[in-house]
CSV table of C-alpha atoms in Angstrom, one decimal:
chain,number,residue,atom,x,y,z
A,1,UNK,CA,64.5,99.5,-133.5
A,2,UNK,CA,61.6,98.9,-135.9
A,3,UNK,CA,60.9,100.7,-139.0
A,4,UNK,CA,59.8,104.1,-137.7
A,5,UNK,CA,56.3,105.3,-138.0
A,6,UNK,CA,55.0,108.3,-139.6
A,7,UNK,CA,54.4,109.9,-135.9
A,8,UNK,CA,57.5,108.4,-134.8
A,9,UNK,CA,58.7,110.2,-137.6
A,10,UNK,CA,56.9,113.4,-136.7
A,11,UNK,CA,58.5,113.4,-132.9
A,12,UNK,CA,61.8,113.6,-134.3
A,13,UNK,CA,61.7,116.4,-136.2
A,14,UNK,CA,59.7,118.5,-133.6
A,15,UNK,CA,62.4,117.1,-130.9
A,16,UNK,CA,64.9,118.2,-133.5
A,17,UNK,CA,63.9,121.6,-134.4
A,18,UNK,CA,63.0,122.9,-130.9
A,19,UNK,CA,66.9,121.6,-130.0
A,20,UNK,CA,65.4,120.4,-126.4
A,21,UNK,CA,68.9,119.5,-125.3
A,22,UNK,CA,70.2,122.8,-125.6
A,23,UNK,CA,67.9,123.8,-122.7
A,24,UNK,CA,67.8,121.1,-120.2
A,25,UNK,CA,70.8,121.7,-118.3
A,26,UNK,CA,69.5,123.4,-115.2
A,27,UNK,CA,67.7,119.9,-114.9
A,28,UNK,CA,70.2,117.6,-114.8
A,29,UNK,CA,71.6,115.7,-111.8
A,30,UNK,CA,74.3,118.1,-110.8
A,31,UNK,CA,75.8,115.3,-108.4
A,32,UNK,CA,74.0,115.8,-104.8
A,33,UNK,CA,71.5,114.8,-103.1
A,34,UNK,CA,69.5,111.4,-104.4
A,35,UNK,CA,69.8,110.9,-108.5
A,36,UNK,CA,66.6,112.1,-110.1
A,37,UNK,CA,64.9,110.2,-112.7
A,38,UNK,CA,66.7,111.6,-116.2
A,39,UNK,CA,64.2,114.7,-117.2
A,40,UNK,CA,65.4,115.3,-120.6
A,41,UNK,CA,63.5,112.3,-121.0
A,42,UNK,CA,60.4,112.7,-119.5
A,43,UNK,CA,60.4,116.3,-121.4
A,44,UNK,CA,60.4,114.5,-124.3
A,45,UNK,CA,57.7,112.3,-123.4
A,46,UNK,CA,56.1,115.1,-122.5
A,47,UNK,CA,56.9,116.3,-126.0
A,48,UNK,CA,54.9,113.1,-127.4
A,49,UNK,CA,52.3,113.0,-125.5
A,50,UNK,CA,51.7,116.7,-128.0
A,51,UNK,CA,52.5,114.6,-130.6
A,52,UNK,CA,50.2,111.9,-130.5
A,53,UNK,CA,47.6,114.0,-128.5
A,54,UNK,CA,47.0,112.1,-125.4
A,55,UNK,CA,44.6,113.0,-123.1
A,56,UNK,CA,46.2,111.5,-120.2
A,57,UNK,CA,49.5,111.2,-118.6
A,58,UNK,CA,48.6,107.8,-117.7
A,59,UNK,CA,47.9,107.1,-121.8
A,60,UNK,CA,50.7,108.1,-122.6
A,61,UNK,CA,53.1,105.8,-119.9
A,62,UNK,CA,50.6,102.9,-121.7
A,63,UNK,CA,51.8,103.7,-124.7
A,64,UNK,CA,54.9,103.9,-124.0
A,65,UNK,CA,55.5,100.2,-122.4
A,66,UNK,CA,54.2,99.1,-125.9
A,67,UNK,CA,55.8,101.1,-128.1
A,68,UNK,CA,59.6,100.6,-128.1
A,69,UNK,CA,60.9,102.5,-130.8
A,70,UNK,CA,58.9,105.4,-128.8
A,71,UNK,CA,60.4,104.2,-125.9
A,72,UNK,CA,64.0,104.5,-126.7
A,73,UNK,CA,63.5,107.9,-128.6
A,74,UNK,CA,62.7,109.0,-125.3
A,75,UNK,CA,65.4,107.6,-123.6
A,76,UNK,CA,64.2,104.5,-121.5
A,77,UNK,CA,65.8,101.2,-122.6
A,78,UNK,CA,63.6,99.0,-120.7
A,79,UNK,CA,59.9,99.2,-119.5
A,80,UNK,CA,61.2,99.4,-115.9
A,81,UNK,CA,62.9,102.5,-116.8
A,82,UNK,CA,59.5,104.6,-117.1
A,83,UNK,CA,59.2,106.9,-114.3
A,84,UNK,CA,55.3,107.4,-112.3
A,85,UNK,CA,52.8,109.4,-113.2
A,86,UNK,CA,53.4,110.8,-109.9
A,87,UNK,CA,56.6,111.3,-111.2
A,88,UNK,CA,56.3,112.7,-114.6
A,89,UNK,CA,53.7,115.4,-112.9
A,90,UNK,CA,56.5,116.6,-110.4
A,91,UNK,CA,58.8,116.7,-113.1
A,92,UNK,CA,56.0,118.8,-115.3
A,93,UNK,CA,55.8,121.2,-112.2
A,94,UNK,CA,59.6,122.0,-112.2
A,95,UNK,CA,59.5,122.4,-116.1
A,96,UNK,CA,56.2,125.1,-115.4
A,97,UNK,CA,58.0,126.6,-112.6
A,98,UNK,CA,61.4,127.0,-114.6
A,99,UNK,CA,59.2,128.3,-117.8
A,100,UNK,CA,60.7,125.7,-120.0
A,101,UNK,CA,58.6,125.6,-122.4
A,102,UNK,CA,58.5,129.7,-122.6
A,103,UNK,CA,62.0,129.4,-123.4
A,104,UNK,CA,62.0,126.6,-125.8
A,105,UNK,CA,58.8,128.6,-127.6
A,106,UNK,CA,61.3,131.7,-127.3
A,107,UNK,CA,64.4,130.1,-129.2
A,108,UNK,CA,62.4,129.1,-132.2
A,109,UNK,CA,61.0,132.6,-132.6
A,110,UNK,CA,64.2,134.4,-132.5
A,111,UNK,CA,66.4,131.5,-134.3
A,112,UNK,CA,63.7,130.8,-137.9
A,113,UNK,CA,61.2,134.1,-137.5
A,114,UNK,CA,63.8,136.6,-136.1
A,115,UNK,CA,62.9,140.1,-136.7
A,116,UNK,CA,59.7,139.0,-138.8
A,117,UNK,CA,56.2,140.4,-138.0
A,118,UNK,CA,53.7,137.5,-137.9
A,119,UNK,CA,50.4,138.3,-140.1
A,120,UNK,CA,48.2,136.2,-138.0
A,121,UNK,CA,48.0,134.9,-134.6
A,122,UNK,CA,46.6,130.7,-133.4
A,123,UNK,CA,45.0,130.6,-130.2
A,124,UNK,CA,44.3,127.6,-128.3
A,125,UNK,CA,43.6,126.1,-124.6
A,126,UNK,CA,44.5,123.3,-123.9
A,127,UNK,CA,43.8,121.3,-120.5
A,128,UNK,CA,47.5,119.6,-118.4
A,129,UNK,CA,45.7,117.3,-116.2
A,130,UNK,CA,47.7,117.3,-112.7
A,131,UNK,CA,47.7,114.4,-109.6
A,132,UNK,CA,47.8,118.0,-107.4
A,133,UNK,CA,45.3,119.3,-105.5
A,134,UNK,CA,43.7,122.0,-106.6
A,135,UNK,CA,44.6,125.6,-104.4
A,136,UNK,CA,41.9,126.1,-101.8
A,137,UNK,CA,40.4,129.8,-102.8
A,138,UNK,CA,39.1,132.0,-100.2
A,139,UNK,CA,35.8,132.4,-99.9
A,140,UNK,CA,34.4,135.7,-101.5
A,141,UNK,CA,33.1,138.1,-99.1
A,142,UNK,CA,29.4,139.0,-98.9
A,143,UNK,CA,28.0,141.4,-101.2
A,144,UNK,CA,26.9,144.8,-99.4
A,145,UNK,CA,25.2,145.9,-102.6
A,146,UNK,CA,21.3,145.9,-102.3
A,147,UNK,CA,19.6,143.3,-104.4
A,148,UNK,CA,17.2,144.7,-107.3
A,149,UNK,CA,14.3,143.5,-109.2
A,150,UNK,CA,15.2,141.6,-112.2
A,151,UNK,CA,14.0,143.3,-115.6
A,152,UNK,CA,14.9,146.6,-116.8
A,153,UNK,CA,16.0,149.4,-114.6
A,154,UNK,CA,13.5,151.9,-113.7
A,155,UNK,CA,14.2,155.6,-115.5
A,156,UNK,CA,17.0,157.2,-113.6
A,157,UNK,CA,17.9,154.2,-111.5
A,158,UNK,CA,22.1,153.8,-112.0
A,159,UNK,CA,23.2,150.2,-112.9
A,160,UNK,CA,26.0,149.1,-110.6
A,161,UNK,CA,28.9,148.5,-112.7
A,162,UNK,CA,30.5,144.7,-113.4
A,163,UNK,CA,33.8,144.1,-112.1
A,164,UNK,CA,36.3,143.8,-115.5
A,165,UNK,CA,37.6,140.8,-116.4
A,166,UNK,CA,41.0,139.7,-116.7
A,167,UNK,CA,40.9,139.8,-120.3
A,168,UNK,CA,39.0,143.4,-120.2
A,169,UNK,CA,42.1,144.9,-118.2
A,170,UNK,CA,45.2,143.2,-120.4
A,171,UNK,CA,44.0,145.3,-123.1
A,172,UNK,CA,45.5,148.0,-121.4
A,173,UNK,CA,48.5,147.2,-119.3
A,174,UNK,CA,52.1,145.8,-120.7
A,175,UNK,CA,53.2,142.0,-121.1
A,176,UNK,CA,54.9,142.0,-117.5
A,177,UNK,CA,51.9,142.8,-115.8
A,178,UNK,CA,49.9,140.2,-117.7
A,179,UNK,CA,52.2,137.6,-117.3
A,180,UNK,CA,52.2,138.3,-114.1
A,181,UNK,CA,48.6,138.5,-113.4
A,182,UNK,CA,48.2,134.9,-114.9
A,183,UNK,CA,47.5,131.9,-112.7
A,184,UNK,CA,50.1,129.3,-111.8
A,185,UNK,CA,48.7,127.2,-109.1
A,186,UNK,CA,46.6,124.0,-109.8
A,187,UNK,CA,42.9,124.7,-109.7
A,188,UNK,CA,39.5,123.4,-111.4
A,189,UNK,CA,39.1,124.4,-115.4
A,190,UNK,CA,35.8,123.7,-117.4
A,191,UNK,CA,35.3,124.3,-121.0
A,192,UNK,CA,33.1,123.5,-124.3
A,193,UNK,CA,34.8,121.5,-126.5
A,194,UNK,CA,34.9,121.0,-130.0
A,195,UNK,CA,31.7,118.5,-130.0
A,196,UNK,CA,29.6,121.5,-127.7
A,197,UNK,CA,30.1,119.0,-124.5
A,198,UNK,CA,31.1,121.0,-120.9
A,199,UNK,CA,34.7,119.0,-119.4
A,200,UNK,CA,36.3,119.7,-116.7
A,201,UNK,CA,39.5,118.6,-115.4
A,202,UNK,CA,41.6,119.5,-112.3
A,203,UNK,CA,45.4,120.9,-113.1
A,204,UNK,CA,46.3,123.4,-115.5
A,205,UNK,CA,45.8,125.2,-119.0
A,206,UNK,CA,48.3,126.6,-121.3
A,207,UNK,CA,47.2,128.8,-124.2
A,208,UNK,CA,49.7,128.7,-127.6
């Protein structure tokens, strides 16, 4: 390979210390049925698209017919070896289905924090563009509430309470019900970026 960039260099180490192989055995070809397209290696891709921060699936298969040393840290020795994008997002769907990365995330914790108490918490969202088709929603049924005048209530008149968010009511229940209560089916997300512009993307979100 070529001399190895600085984010080449930076894939390694992240690859390394989340030990990746250590948790990829439940997707490996176990021998039946049609051989599947190596997934260690497209979770590492996976792993680089992070890396590098590409937006797209489809940037980061560009990328990776150019880039050989990136190629074969992956795992592919050819250009022809590069699975679909169709491919990489069924792969990304058994990874979310399987919790991968929860267990990856998991390791780390126990294996260089351990017991420690973290001072502060990141938060972030960030959008997983997906070739799926969003889940059809029912639609909500008709409000039976009578409609008001807008402005202030009159004295005595009782404001009809909001319905809580999701955020409102994890405040006070345990991590399983949370967890639970969280979306896992590919749907429409908007949000305000850093520069104040509204995007929306169809797929998923995962918060770190």
């Amino acid at each position: 390979m070529d001399p190895l960039t600085e984010k080449q260099q930076e894939f390694i180490r992240v690859i390394e210390l989340a030990e990746v192989q250590k948790h990829m055995s439940p997707y490996r070809w176990q021998g039946v049925g049609r051989k599947r397209v190596d997934r260690p290696a497209i979770f590492e891709a996976f792993v680089a698209k992070a890396v590098y921060n590409f937006p797209t699936t489809k940037m980061l298969i560009a990328y990776l017919h150019d880039s050989t040393n990136l190629r074969r840290l992956c795992g592919w020795e050819s250009k022809g070896e590069i699975p679909s994008v169709s491919t990489f997002s069924r792969a990304f769907e058994e990874f979310s289905r399987g919790g991968l990365g929860q267990k990856i995330h998991e390791a780390m914790v126990k294996q260089h924090s351990g017991p420690s108490l973290a001072g502060h918490v990141s938060r972030d969202a960030t959008e997983i563009d997906a070739r799926e088709k969003p889940l059809c929603k029912e639609p909500k049924s008709p409000q039976s509430k009578p409609k008001r005048k807008r402005g202030r209530p009159h004295q005595g008149e009782a404001k009809a309470a909001k319905e809580p968010k999701r955020m409102d009511l994890q405040l006070g229940r345990g991590l399983a019900e949370n967890m639970a209560d969280l979306p896992t089916r590919c749907d429409v997300g908007a949000k305000i970026n850093a520069k104040g512009y509204k995007t929306s993307w169809t797929g998923y979100k995962i918060h770190n």
